[in-house]
Amino acid sequence: MRVTVWRTSPRGQIGVPRLKRILSFGFLLMGFSFTVTQGLLIRELLVAFFGNELSIGLILGNWLILEAVGSGLLGRLADRWRGKAPSFAALQVLFALFLPLCLYAAYTSRSIVGAIPGEGVGLIPIFYSSFLILTPLALVDGAMFAFGCRAYSHLTSDEASSIGWVYVYEALGAIAGGIVFTYLFIPFLYSLQIVLILSGLNLLSAALVLASSDSSNPGLIVVPVLLTASLGFLLSPQAEEVQRWATRQQWTGYNLVYSENSVYGNVAVVQREAQYTFYADGIPILTAPVPDVALSEEIVHLPLLFIPQPRRALVLSGGVGGVLHELAKYPLKQIDYAELDPLLIKAVLRFPTPLTLSELSDPRLTVEYVDGQLLVRRKEWGIAPHPKEGYDLVIVNLPYPSTLQLNRFYTVEFFQIVRGLLAKEGVLVIGCPGTLTYMSDELRDLNTMAYHTLQQTFSYVRPIPGDVTLWLASPSDELSTVPLGALVERWEGRGLETQLLTASHIRLRLGQRRLDWFWTSLGEEKGGKALVNRDLHPVGLFYGLSYWNALFSPHLARVFAFTGRLNLWSLSLPIIGCGLLFLTVVKLTAKGKGAIVPMAIATTGFTGMTADLIIIFAFQTLYGYVYHWIGLLITAFMAGLSLGGLLMTRRLAGIGSERPILLKLELAIVLYWALLPMALSNLYSRITYPLVFTSTQGILLFLNALAGFLVGSQFPLANRMWLKGREALGGTAGVLYACDLVGAFLGSIVVSVVLMPVLGILETCLLAAILKLGSLLLVVALPPRS
């Protein structure tokens, strides 16, 4: 390793310890800013673009790939510039200046693609608009890592360890950023305030770096002026005015009367005359005082026709704004209602209407601000109260499974829990997109999946075809044995006042002719060929995304059809074949060895992102969507990554040959992925035991931390191997950091959209093990003294 001397400051070696501390703060801030900015911009873009796994994957993927470009390409400039620390400070200034501009661009993103609020946007517009918006920030953020490594290396005697320290500091900053963003920024600050705070911190760090490295730099005049302006604007009343103006740009053409963020997302309200429309992350979810009459009446009254004397009902989301109003027309004793985000109910109460006030003031109503799946599991265990007689009706009023979070409400495991809460003649009702004309392949697969999955739990399943297909499931034969005439007579006997539902409408909706057409459209055999949706194999998500794609990007339908035919072997064989071919070339020609270390880092980045996604999803399927626990799981991964990077960086000086240690780490990662499916299978099979249920949270935290530890341990070691014989430290750090990000980019899209839904969680783990096994074999081909 080369020993470099301090030659930036004319004050000599006295300034080195101080500058190291200041740069360390800058690296912590780099990770902090990366995490907060990524979370903030993704949230704002999801208000513009419907937030499913595809749109989230594209936005996050654009950020990661642009960061990789900034690190890998722009990072090469770090070795050519004379002022190492001032160059890093210059990037901090650029980051601070680009932040508010990118936030404004996110607010106006719908104008870029020519869409109005609430309108669906296709994959290509989402891709190019988010790419343009994120480009300045992501490029600068990626370059900061390489420039930071170069600056820090001039203050240490071991260049390889300098990369490790920057990596560790950034990871620690990311941990702090995730915690602060979740528990402080989102609940108490609006977006512009967050951006101004980040800009101010980066300008402050840049000023400290410049003051400690080069007292003659003109930036010492410019940066304090920018810092003062940023803080002055943050503390002024104009900041809130600008925030309101910018938010209105997001809703051009609408009378926006309310917009606020919670840890779960954004809630906005627009007004047109006396009508209010409430949006969650840009998606319209309810209107008042005139609701979606057709859906509200049908989802309540049609299933209740099969229950002679309903007494108790449970509504999982989507109750306020019509559904609760219809339920209140019955002599029910108890109405339980789960809504995840308290901010939605707060917004409804802030803009009261006769409809919503009557719903929420009903003395029979109990509102639980909790994830619906978590609530039913608590009721199953007796932690939350539920009627001994069971619920006569359970309504799942949620969109179709276009996200992993939504998919949890359409699985066999969820239906089994609900089955245990139903009365003997109780009915569960869920909705799927429907049609009365032509049933596309995507629509057929989605409804077939719902039918087959419900059949796994309930003896009787009945569809009610329409623009929204209502799927009714029950342990009672009332669904199939009660004739239509008796149902109409029951309806007329109740004498309920409705706007749409009449005896003739019921005959039309429940008529045999329409039902026969529906079954014929699904396929010759009832239900067609779609797979059953399970927690560990969320194929419902793939069908949901295929349907979403058919609506907004139909030209990609063949891609989804091809993806749906993939299996473990069709993906494993190309990986194995490419690995063996590359290994043969290396052995016979001695070429390509220089690519082995970057390939190992890229595959580790991929499997690291895969572990994070799988464990978070496993947690959600078991415990529901609990935001602070999701934050803890991500923090556990980053804590493990920091610890692994720290311990390995401290060991670097005493390591003679890196190759044996890298081999051990690669083998450890292979074993992790080989054992993870067994661990998850055991947890799922024993989750009904109270001790297992309570201890699984800690086990998942440990598994995610262990994955982070293995990823973090490998990066400093790989940088030392890659640095041998190379003078360009900034380029070296940038290339490997870029490889890590490229692997994470592929993982963010491929795992959540393709691998988990199509292969299932267990086979995805095995594929990750095969991928790292190939990487291990390539590392074996490295020279023994590497």
C-alpha atoms as one frame of an Amber mdcrd trajectory, in Angstrom:
protein
   0.000   0.000   0.000   1.175   3.487  -0.801   1.720   5.965   1.987   0.494
   9.404   1.045   1.337  12.652   2.777  -0.821  15.623   3.608  -0.246  18.316
   1.057  -3.586  20.112   0.676  -3.403  22.426   3.662  -0.532  24.884   4.001
  -0.806  24.452   7.727   0.714  20.982   7.463  -0.026  17.967   9.553  -1.750
  19.881  12.347  -4.964  20.087  10.316  -5.151  16.382   9.510  -7.050  15.106
  12.604  -9.522  17.970  12.379 -10.179  17.456   8.673 -10.604  13.716   9.232
 -13.308  14.418  11.804 -15.011  16.924   9.501 -14.896  14.534   6.554 -16.234
  11.740   8.764 -19.186  13.972   9.574 -19.588  14.591   5.841 -19.691  10.855
   5.132 -22.266  10.306   7.874 -24.283  13.137   6.357 -23.900  11.558   2.920
 -25.632   8.361   4.085 -28.189  10.365   6.046 -29.003  12.553   3.041 -29.159
   9.578   0.681 -31.735   7.767   2.801 -33.923  10.798   3.525 -33.814  12.096
  -0.059 -34.590   8.695  -1.529 -37.536   8.176   0.804 -38.865  11.706   0.310
 -38.711  11.762  -3.491 -40.141   8.252  -3.836 -43.074   9.265  -1.627 -43.735
  12.390  -3.688 -43.449  10.507  -6.981 -45.838   7.811  -5.743 -48.469  10.497
  -5.225 -48.125  11.153  -8.952 -47.745   7.505 -10.052 -49.824   4.694  -8.548
 -47.630   2.949  -5.987 -47.310  -0.693  -6.888 -44.209  -2.876  -7.055 -43.575
  -1.918 -10.687 -43.679   1.837 -10.202 -41.761   1.649  -6.916 -39.210  -0.658
  -8.533 -38.742   1.648 -11.514 -38.314   4.760  -9.368 -35.950   3.073  -6.906
 -34.161   1.343  -9.789 -33.586   4.657 -11.564 -32.100   6.112  -8.378 -29.737
   3.173  -7.862 -28.602   2.914 -11.487 -27.977   6.668 -11.692 -26.000   6.463
  -8.463 -23.978   3.650 -10.001 -23.239   5.821 -13.043 -22.231   8.720 -10.810
 -19.969   6.503  -8.752 -18.481   4.464 -11.586 -18.024   7.135 -14.259 -17.925
  10.505 -12.511 -15.946   8.891  -9.693 -13.007   8.471 -12.081 -12.541  12.252
 -12.016 -11.723  12.063  -8.301  -8.144  10.964  -9.060  -7.552  13.794 -11.535
  -8.597  16.751  -9.435  -5.999  18.330  -7.196  -8.180  19.573  -4.379  -9.496
  16.311  -2.945 -11.419  17.555   0.086 -12.631  20.770  -1.654 -13.907  18.621
  -4.536 -16.018  16.604  -2.104 -17.286  19.885  -0.611 -18.210  21.114  -4.111
 -20.367  18.034  -4.610 -22.089  18.695  -1.284 -22.922  22.202  -2.492 -24.320
  20.833  -5.760 -26.383  18.315  -3.812 -27.798  21.110  -1.636 -28.709  23.206
  -4.691 -30.273  20.349  -6.650 -32.482  19.177  -3.772 -35.204  21.861  -3.927
 -35.175  21.794  -7.737 -35.750  18.027  -7.805 -38.502  18.312  -5.215 -40.301
  20.851  -7.390 -39.821  18.592 -10.410 -41.426  15.741  -8.440 -44.428  17.965
  -7.715 -44.852  18.734 -11.400 -44.095  15.218 -12.662 -47.658  14.679 -13.889
 -47.275  17.713 -16.127 -44.182  16.095 -17.628 -46.192  13.057 -18.744 -49.404
  14.965 -19.425 -51.573  13.190 -16.843 -54.135  14.485 -14.370 -54.373  13.493
 -10.679 -55.979  10.084 -10.215 -55.201   9.005 -13.769 -53.117   5.873 -14.272
 -49.725   6.257 -15.939 -47.874   3.590 -17.936 -44.455   2.144 -17.259 -42.591
   4.119 -19.924 -43.803   7.564 -18.723 -43.017   6.573 -15.132 -39.549   5.469
 -16.202 -38.485   8.503 -18.223 -40.072  11.132 -15.960 -38.561   9.703 -12.762
 -35.242   9.247 -14.591 -35.153  12.926 -15.568 -36.204  14.101 -12.116 -33.698
  11.981 -10.190 -30.701  12.353 -12.531 -28.978  15.431 -10.990 -29.227  14.280
  -7.386 -28.442  10.612  -7.950 -25.384  11.336 -10.120 -23.976  13.727  -7.543
 -24.743  11.366  -4.667 -22.983   8.492  -6.425 -19.935  10.607  -7.241 -19.692
  11.768  -3.620 -18.693   8.275  -2.500 -15.728   8.072  -4.882 -14.624  11.653
  -4.182 -15.009  11.061  -0.447 -12.806   7.961  -0.595 -10.149   9.878  -2.501
 -10.229  12.779  -0.031 -10.061  10.496   3.023  -7.212   8.426   1.568  -4.964
  11.507   1.622  -5.324  11.585   5.383  -4.530   7.927   6.092  -1.621   5.563
   5.544  -3.796   2.717   4.196  -5.808   3.567   1.108  -7.861   0.361   1.181
  -9.027   0.997   4.737 -10.042   4.548   3.785 -12.667   3.088   1.423 -13.892
   0.821   4.211 -14.251   3.721   6.628 -16.220   5.814   4.143 -18.472   2.801
   3.527 -19.048   2.329   7.277 -19.713   6.022   7.935 -22.198   6.161   5.073
 -24.031   3.078   6.397 -24.221   4.575   9.905 -25.589   7.782   8.437 -28.190
   5.778   6.514 -29.350   4.179   9.773 -29.768   7.593  11.379 -31.498   8.907
   8.254 -34.058   6.111   8.222 -34.916   6.587  11.897 -35.101  10.387  11.752
 -37.092  10.404   8.520 -39.640   7.913   9.873 -40.136   9.202  13.391 -39.287
  12.909  13.188 -39.373  14.350   9.695 -42.551  12.736   8.308 -44.798  13.238
  11.380 -43.771  16.840  12.089 -42.360  18.489   8.950 -43.531  19.096   5.405
 -41.393  18.203   2.409 -39.865  21.618   1.745 -38.754  21.931   5.366 -37.032
  18.544   5.121 -35.284  19.587   1.911 -34.119  22.899   3.394 -32.755  21.139
   6.480 -30.820  18.673   4.294 -29.526  21.497   2.098 -28.444  23.457   5.149
 -26.616  20.484   6.678 -24.764  19.775   3.427 -23.806  23.440   3.032 -22.598
  23.515   6.636 -20.494  20.408   6.074 -19.067  21.888   2.864 -18.157  25.116
   4.647 -16.359  23.184   7.403 -14.433  21.109   4.856 -13.346  24.199   2.916
 -12.367  26.086   6.070 -10.183  23.181   7.220  -8.503  22.432   3.906  -8.015
  25.589   1.889  -8.465  29.013   3.451  -8.054  30.745   0.081 -10.874  28.885
  -1.654 -13.542  31.339  -2.945 -16.153  28.858  -1.827 -15.576  30.081   1.716
 -17.479  33.212   0.750 -20.188  31.645  -1.428 -21.102  28.664   0.769 -21.807
  30.628   3.989 -24.016  32.991   1.980 -25.989  30.020   0.595 -26.186  28.489
   4.066 -27.515  31.706   5.575 -30.093  32.052   2.798 -31.220  28.448   3.239
 -31.647  28.723   7.005 -33.290  32.139   6.727 -35.845  30.828   4.261 -36.465
  27.728   6.413 -37.369  29.877   9.415 -39.468  32.386   7.457 -43.266  32.256
   6.971 -42.675  32.204   3.206 -41.456  28.591   3.393 -44.933  27.333   4.262
 -46.471  29.492   1.533 -44.070  28.065  -1.035 -44.867  24.531   0.172 -48.587
  25.119  -0.348 -47.934  26.624  -3.788 -45.715  23.691  -4.820 -48.261  21.149
  -3.588 -50.957  22.833  -5.658 -48.769  22.286  -8.729 -49.211  18.593  -8.062
 -52.969  19.053  -8.352 -53.207  21.505 -11.240 -56.809  21.989 -12.306 -58.194
  20.839  -8.939 -59.253  22.770  -5.877 -56.878  21.207  -3.350 -58.101  21.936
   0.168 -55.930  19.540   2.184 -52.672  17.624   1.860 -50.726  16.002   4.653
 -48.235  13.162   5.098 -48.190  10.367   7.630 -45.789   7.467   8.034 -48.102
   5.465   5.768 -48.361   7.914   2.886 -49.984  11.098   1.643 -53.654  12.009
   2.127 -55.095  14.770  -0.043 -58.591  16.220  -0.396 -59.951  18.086  -3.410
 -63.279  19.896  -3.469 -65.697  20.445  -6.311 -68.721  22.429  -5.169 -70.043
  20.473  -2.152 -68.357  17.203  -3.119 -65.080  16.056  -1.528 -62.770  13.438
  -3.008 -60.161  11.898  -0.725 -56.907  10.563  -2.192 -54.327   8.222  -0.651
 -50.960   8.508  -2.432 -52.706  10.006  -5.442 -55.367   7.268  -5.701 -59.015
   8.288  -5.153 -60.441   6.143  -2.359 -63.719   7.796  -1.349 -66.070  10.607
  -2.188 -68.605  12.342   0.021 -71.348  13.276   0.561 -72.277  11.385  -2.644
 -70.293   8.111  -2.570 -69.782   5.347  -5.133 -73.359   4.203  -4.676 -73.169
   1.086  -6.827 -70.161  -0.462  -5.101 -71.217   0.586  -1.581 -74.665  -0.922
  -1.907 -73.654  -4.088  -3.718 -70.683  -5.024  -1.522 -72.918  -4.808   1.569
 -76.428  -5.835   0.565 -75.715  -8.654  -1.917 -73.690 -10.844   0.497 -76.133
 -10.082   3.335 -78.937 -11.617   1.240 -77.436 -15.006   2.129 -77.566 -14.309
   5.881 -81.069 -14.533   7.376 -80.405 -12.451  10.483 -77.101 -10.530  10.375
 -75.870  -9.242  13.724 -72.134  -8.531  13.466 -69.895  -7.215  10.702 -66.166
  -6.624  10.254 -64.886  -4.187   7.612 -61.226  -4.303   6.654 -60.453  -0.908
   5.074 -62.624   1.204   2.800 -65.527   1.494   5.236 -66.020   5.225   5.575
 -67.705   6.916   2.646 -70.569   4.538   1.896 -70.002   1.003   3.200 -70.573
   1.879   6.871 -73.632   3.886   5.855 -75.168   0.824   4.179 -74.320  -1.470
   7.098 -76.005   0.969   9.494 -79.348   0.235   7.800 -79.383  -3.231   9.418
 -80.193  -3.994  13.076 -76.592  -4.989  13.727 -75.254  -5.254  17.248 -71.604
  -4.694  16.367 -69.618  -3.118  13.514 -65.817  -3.358  13.710 -63.771  -1.334
  11.233 -60.005  -1.478  10.598 -58.279   1.439   8.836 -54.499   1.500   8.658
 -53.849   5.251   8.469 -55.454   7.456  11.168 -54.742  10.469   8.944 -57.498
   9.393   6.548 -60.160   9.483   9.270 -58.688  12.757  10.524 -59.092  14.245
   7.047 -62.666  12.930   6.792 -63.550  14.557  10.124 -61.892  17.808   9.092
 -64.214  18.021   6.078 -67.409  16.579   7.509 -70.458  15.675   5.470 -73.801
  14.278   6.629 -72.788  10.888   5.226 -69.445  10.579   7.017 -70.662  12.126
  10.260 -73.529   9.642  10.514 -71.144   6.760   9.785 -68.482   7.653  12.351
 -70.959   8.643  15.089 -72.790   5.294  15.038 -72.547   3.889  18.615 -72.255
   0.349  17.248 -69.056   1.237  15.398 -65.554   0.504  16.729 -62.695   1.919
  14.647 -59.264   0.266  14.943 -56.297   2.124  13.442 -54.356  -0.966  12.533
 -53.433  -3.130   9.568 -56.424  -5.319   8.715 -54.431  -8.522   8.603 -52.848
  -7.774  11.954 -56.283  -7.132  13.449 -57.735 -10.469  12.325 -54.660 -12.276
  13.626 -55.019 -10.518  16.978 -58.664 -11.567  17.080 -57.658 -15.123  16.210
 -55.314 -15.176  19.194 -57.777 -13.492  21.519 -55.540 -10.431  21.920 -58.229
  -8.229  20.352 -61.894  -8.773  21.307 -64.194 -10.485  18.839 -67.705 -11.916
  19.184 -67.906 -15.495  20.374 -70.666 -16.155  17.869 -68.405 -14.945  15.050
 -68.952 -12.319  12.379 -71.867 -12.708  10.004 -70.100 -10.615   7.362 -66.453
  -9.778   6.731 -65.842  -7.186   3.996 -62.366  -6.776   2.511 -62.806  -3.494
   0.635 -59.337  -3.145  -0.842 -57.946  -2.805  -4.387 -56.846  -5.907  -6.267
 -53.378  -7.306  -5.321 -51.094  -4.918  -7.213 -48.607  -4.664  -4.320 -47.078
  -7.148  -1.908 -48.882  -5.360   0.903 -52.292  -5.756  -0.765 -51.568  -9.331
  -1.828 -51.555 -10.442   1.820 -55.354 -10.034   1.852 -55.832 -12.521  -0.999
 -53.882 -15.558   0.233 -54.918 -18.947   1.571 -53.382 -18.145   4.951 -55.387
 -14.922   5.326 -58.615 -16.613   4.305 -57.986 -19.347   6.870 -57.734 -16.773
   9.653 -60.939 -15.061   8.492 -62.683 -18.434   8.287 -62.012 -18.904  11.985
 -63.704 -15.569  12.784 -66.897 -16.211  10.796 -70.171 -17.438  12.221 -71.587
 -20.753  10.978 -73.470 -18.983   8.191 -71.007 -16.102   7.872 -69.869 -14.723
   4.527 -66.569 -13.225   3.406 -66.699 -10.822   0.440 -63.752  -9.577  -1.611
 -63.679  -7.674  -4.887 -61.771  -8.187  -8.134 -61.858  -6.208 -11.382 -64.598
  -7.573 -13.606 -66.351  -7.223 -16.939 -69.674  -7.950 -18.584 -68.321  -8.093
 -22.131 -64.856  -9.405 -22.965 -62.645 -11.101 -20.390 -58.957 -10.627 -21.169
 -56.301 -13.179 -20.216 -55.086 -10.928 -17.404 -58.580 -10.451 -16.008 -59.238
 -14.191 -16.301 -56.062 -15.094 -14.405 -56.788 -12.603 -11.625 -60.316 -13.864
 -11.021 -59.282 -17.496 -11.411 -56.624 -16.991  -8.764 -59.236 -15.558  -6.396
 -61.544 -18.529  -6.991 -58.911 -21.227  -6.534 -57.482 -19.540  -3.442 -60.876
 -19.174  -1.764 -61.660 -22.814  -2.599 -58.685 -23.927  -0.516 -60.447 -22.678
   2.630 -64.186 -22.386   2.026 -66.613 -25.122   1.041 -68.814 -22.737  -0.899
 -67.590 -19.963  -3.213 -69.853 -17.864  -5.414 -68.988 -15.023  -7.807 -71.298
 -12.120  -8.563 -70.114 -10.942 -12.009 -70.081  -7.263 -12.904 -67.731  -4.367
 -13.544 -66.435  -5.340 -10.120 -66.676  -9.089  -9.527 -67.718  -9.774  -5.956
 -66.420 -13.100  -4.637 -68.492 -14.535  -1.792 -67.128 -17.377   0.348 -68.765
 -19.184   3.245 -68.706 -22.434   5.239 -72.499 -22.534   4.776 -74.339 -23.972
   1.774 -76.653 -20.925   1.783 -74.506 -19.519  -1.040 -75.541 -22.314  -3.392
 -78.844 -23.708  -2.108 -81.037 -20.640  -1.556 -82.990 -19.996  -4.781 -82.982
 -16.579  -6.399 -86.683 -16.079  -5.707 -86.122 -16.573  -1.969 -83.282 -14.043
  -1.994 -85.460 -11.456  -3.720 -88.253 -12.135  -1.237 -85.784 -11.697   1.644
 -84.673  -8.374   0.191 -88.194  -7.074  -0.198 -89.037  -8.211   3.335 -86.250
  -6.086   4.781 -87.687  -2.910   3.291 -84.343  -1.098   3.129 -84.059   2.262
   1.407 -81.435   2.212  -1.369 -80.694   4.249  -4.495 -79.607   1.504  -6.892
 -80.446  -1.891  -5.458 -83.924  -3.119  -6.320 -85.529  -6.510  -6.747 -85.020
  -6.354 -10.518 -81.393  -5.348 -10.086 -80.813  -8.319  -7.782 -82.386 -10.684
 -10.326 -80.056  -9.286 -12.960 -76.897  -9.471 -10.812 -77.569 -12.942  -9.426
 -79.186 -14.414 -12.523 -78.047 -17.799 -13.793 -77.465 -16.546 -17.339 -74.849
 -14.047 -16.248 -73.236 -16.629 -13.959 -73.028 -19.204 -16.775 -71.368 -16.630
 -19.036 -68.858 -15.847 -16.311 -67.829 -19.469 -15.745 -67.557 -20.036 -19.489
 -65.314 -16.970 -19.835 -63.023 -18.254 -17.099 -62.425 -21.508 -18.987 -63.880
 -24.892 -19.710 -63.141 -26.017 -16.187 -64.379 -23.736 -13.434 -61.631 -21.355
 -12.524 -59.230 -21.994 -15.398 -55.562 -22.687 -14.740 -54.285 -19.880 -12.499
 -52.289 -20.844  -9.424 -53.298 -20.611  -5.777 -52.070 -17.485  -3.984 -50.063
 -18.174  -0.816 -47.968 -16.143   1.601 -44.770 -17.891   0.535 -45.772 -17.862
  -3.139 -47.557 -14.539  -3.799 -48.564 -15.299  -7.370 -51.589 -13.023  -6.921
 -49.215 -10.067  -7.092 -47.992 -11.170 -10.518 -51.555 -11.513 -11.804 -52.394
  -8.107 -10.346 -49.387  -6.461 -11.979 -50.171  -8.176 -15.289 -53.673  -6.728
 -15.190 -52.334  -3.272 -14.253 -49.865  -3.457 -17.113 -52.622  -4.460 -19.545
 -54.470  -1.264 -18.617 -51.597   1.199 -18.840 -48.832  -0.474 -20.903 -50.564
  -3.145 -23.033 -47.610  -3.335 -25.453 -45.679  -5.134 -22.695 -48.273  -7.920
 -22.357 -46.023 -10.458 -24.081 -43.230  -9.698 -21.624 -45.533 -10.507 -18.713
 -46.816 -13.640 -20.445 -43.235 -14.849 -20.904 -42.344 -13.960 -17.315 -45.275
 -15.982 -16.013 -43.816 -19.131 -17.600 -40.459 -18.861 -15.805 -39.446 -21.407
 -13.189 -36.447 -22.193 -11.021 -34.760 -24.359 -13.637 -35.255 -21.970 -16.540
 -33.529 -19.274 -14.487 -30.886 -21.451 -12.844 -29.559 -23.156 -15.963 -28.476
 -19.899 -17.703 -26.747 -18.773 -14.500 -24.921 -22.082 -14.168 -24.051 -22.158
 -17.879 -22.676 -18.609 -17.953 -20.686 -19.244 -14.794 -19.095 -22.432 -16.165
 -18.335 -20.754 -19.498 -16.676 -17.797 -17.812 -14.738 -20.102 -15.483 -13.496
 -22.133 -18.460 -12.312 -18.980 -20.243 -10.454 -17.842 -17.136  -8.758 -21.217
 -16.672  -7.729 -21.646 -20.304  -6.767 -18.094 -21.279  -6.118 -16.351 -17.944
  -8.367 -13.547 -19.215 -11.255 -12.049 -17.352  -9.812 -12.431 -13.859 -10.095
  -8.703 -13.347 -13.877  -8.963 -13.611 -14.261 -11.574 -10.865 -14.166  -9.229
  -7.875 -16.670  -6.734  -9.384 -18.949  -9.657 -10.291 -18.767 -10.951  -6.728
 -19.712  -7.509  -5.382 -22.579  -7.155  -7.878 -24.053 -10.544  -6.946 -23.673
  -9.713  -3.261 -25.495  -6.407  -3.836 -28.274  -8.328  -5.568 -28.619 -10.904
  -2.790 -28.396  -8.204  -0.114 -31.377  -6.363  -1.595 -33.132  -9.725  -2.022
 -32.684 -10.589   1.655 -34.036  -7.210   2.746 -37.132  -7.536   0.543 -37.865
 -11.164   1.444 -37.558 -10.698   5.197 -39.657  -7.525   5.195 -42.344  -9.309
   3.172 -42.183 -12.356   5.449 -42.704 -10.071   8.425 -45.691  -8.376   6.779
 -47.393 -11.652   5.975 -47.076 -12.775   9.585 -47.691  -9.567  11.532 -49.310
  -7.160   9.104 -48.062  -3.780   7.979 -46.555  -2.179  11.094 -44.537   0.802
   9.910 -42.135   1.136  12.816 -41.259  -2.570  12.571 -40.492  -2.182   8.868
 -38.158   0.648   9.851 -36.532  -1.581  12.475 -35.975  -4.370   9.933 -34.262
  -1.979   7.515 -32.242  -0.553  10.413 -31.204  -4.080  11.420 -29.874  -4.710
   7.898 -27.942  -1.427   7.871 -26.638  -2.054  11.404 -25.345  -5.461  10.330
 -23.807  -3.886   7.226 -22.071  -1.227   9.350 -20.767  -3.785  11.826 -19.469
  -6.065   9.068 -17.762  -3.185   7.298 -16.283  -1.869  10.550 -14.832  -5.199
  11.696 -13.395  -5.993   8.266 -11.885  -2.516   7.878 -10.161  -2.875  11.264
  -8.756  -6.257  10.172  -7.424  -5.155   6.783  -4.001  -4.126   8.031  -3.324
  -7.596   9.437  -4.523  -9.567   6.420  -1.873 -11.104   4.221  -3.891 -12.740
   1.455  -7.459 -11.604   0.837  -8.545 -14.560  -1.317  -9.100 -17.131   1.512
 -11.224 -14.664   3.467 -13.244 -13.724   0.395 -13.830 -17.434  -0.265 -15.089
 -17.905   3.279 -17.436 -14.937   2.951 -18.775 -16.215  -0.370 -19.337 -19.651
   1.173 -21.080 -18.059   4.168 -23.455 -16.197   1.837 -24.211 -19.413  -0.080
 -24.986 -21.208   3.196 -27.159 -18.283   4.336 -29.318 -18.601   1.221 -29.422
 -22.386   1.399 -30.592 -22.307   5.033 -32.933 -19.287   4.838 -35.801 -21.165
   3.083 -35.656 -23.894   5.736 -35.758 -21.289   8.498 -38.715 -19.469   6.947
 -40.601 -22.716   6.285 -40.179 -23.779   9.912 -41.353 -20.394  11.172 -44.433
 -20.442   8.949 -45.336 -24.023   9.851 -45.111 -23.328  13.595 -46.485 -19.781
  13.656 -49.690 -20.969  15.353 -47.691 -21.644  18.535 -47.717 -18.520  20.756
 -44.007 -18.783  21.637 -42.998 -19.013  17.980 -45.315 -16.155  17.047 -43.816
 -13.817  19.639 -40.187 -14.812  19.042 -40.293 -14.694  15.229 -39.969 -10.900
  15.240 -36.559 -11.158  16.885 -35.538 -14.021  14.580 -36.363 -11.980  11.460
 -34.442  -8.998  12.844 -31.432 -11.261  13.383 -31.690 -12.784   9.890 -31.790
  -9.351   8.269 -28.880  -8.117  10.391 -26.888 -11.229   9.451 -27.513 -10.585
   5.752 -26.299  -7.008   6.186 -23.228  -8.202   8.097 -22.177 -10.518   5.260
 -22.680  -7.788   2.653 -20.805  -5.204   4.717 -17.885  -7.531   5.465 -17.207
  -8.188   1.801 -17.011  -4.625   0.463 -13.823  -3.360   2.228 -12.025  -6.638
   1.505 -12.980  -6.559  -2.178 -11.775  -2.961  -2.468  -8.367  -3.913  -1.118
  -8.091  -6.764  -3.643  -9.250  -4.556  -6.493  -6.902  -1.715  -5.506  -3.740
  -3.814  -5.884  -1.704  -2.587  -8.824  -4.000   0.374  -9.422  -3.182   3.998
  -8.741  -6.689   5.393  -9.167  -8.286   4.950  -5.753 -11.307   7.106  -6.554
 -11.996   5.102  -9.709 -11.528   1.828  -7.832 -13.922   2.753  -5.051 -16.387
   4.130  -7.589 -16.394   1.009  -9.759 -17.032  -1.433  -6.927 -19.604   0.853
  -5.330 -21.308   1.056  -8.740 -21.295  -2.759  -9.005 -22.913  -2.981  -5.583
 -25.599  -0.499  -6.655 -26.229  -2.236  -9.984 -26.801  -5.508  -8.128 -29.167
  -3.752  -5.712 -30.950  -2.113  -8.673 -31.607  -5.498 -10.292 -32.737  -6.908
  -6.970 -35.177  -4.048  -6.337 -37.046  -4.735  -9.595 -36.524  -8.409 -10.397
 -37.123  -9.825  -6.923 -40.319  -7.977  -6.008 -41.917  -8.043  -9.467 -40.753
 -11.382 -10.914 -38.985 -13.761  -8.564 -41.148 -13.643  -5.438 -44.506 -13.672
  -7.264 -43.557 -16.203  -9.961 -41.160 -18.512  -8.091 -42.252 -17.904  -4.527
 -40.070 -16.949  -1.604 -38.488 -20.365  -1.057 -37.397 -20.875  -4.666 -36.174
 -17.260  -4.811 -33.879 -18.094  -1.894 -32.575 -21.151  -3.745 -31.959 -19.068
  -6.874 -29.960 -16.587  -4.785 -27.929 -19.513  -3.404 -27.220 -20.730  -6.958
 -26.183 -17.228  -8.026 -23.727 -16.906  -5.139 -22.484 -20.445  -5.707 -21.500
 -19.355  -9.213 -19.773 -16.315  -7.735 -17.936 -18.585  -5.278 -16.631 -20.763
  -8.116 -15.330 -17.677  -9.903 -13.481 -16.534  -6.774 -11.849 -19.985  -6.626
 -10.282 -19.170 -10.014  -8.418 -16.180  -8.567  -4.638 -16.583  -8.019  -3.899
 -18.093  -4.573  -1.938 -15.034  -3.425  -4.645 -12.532  -4.282
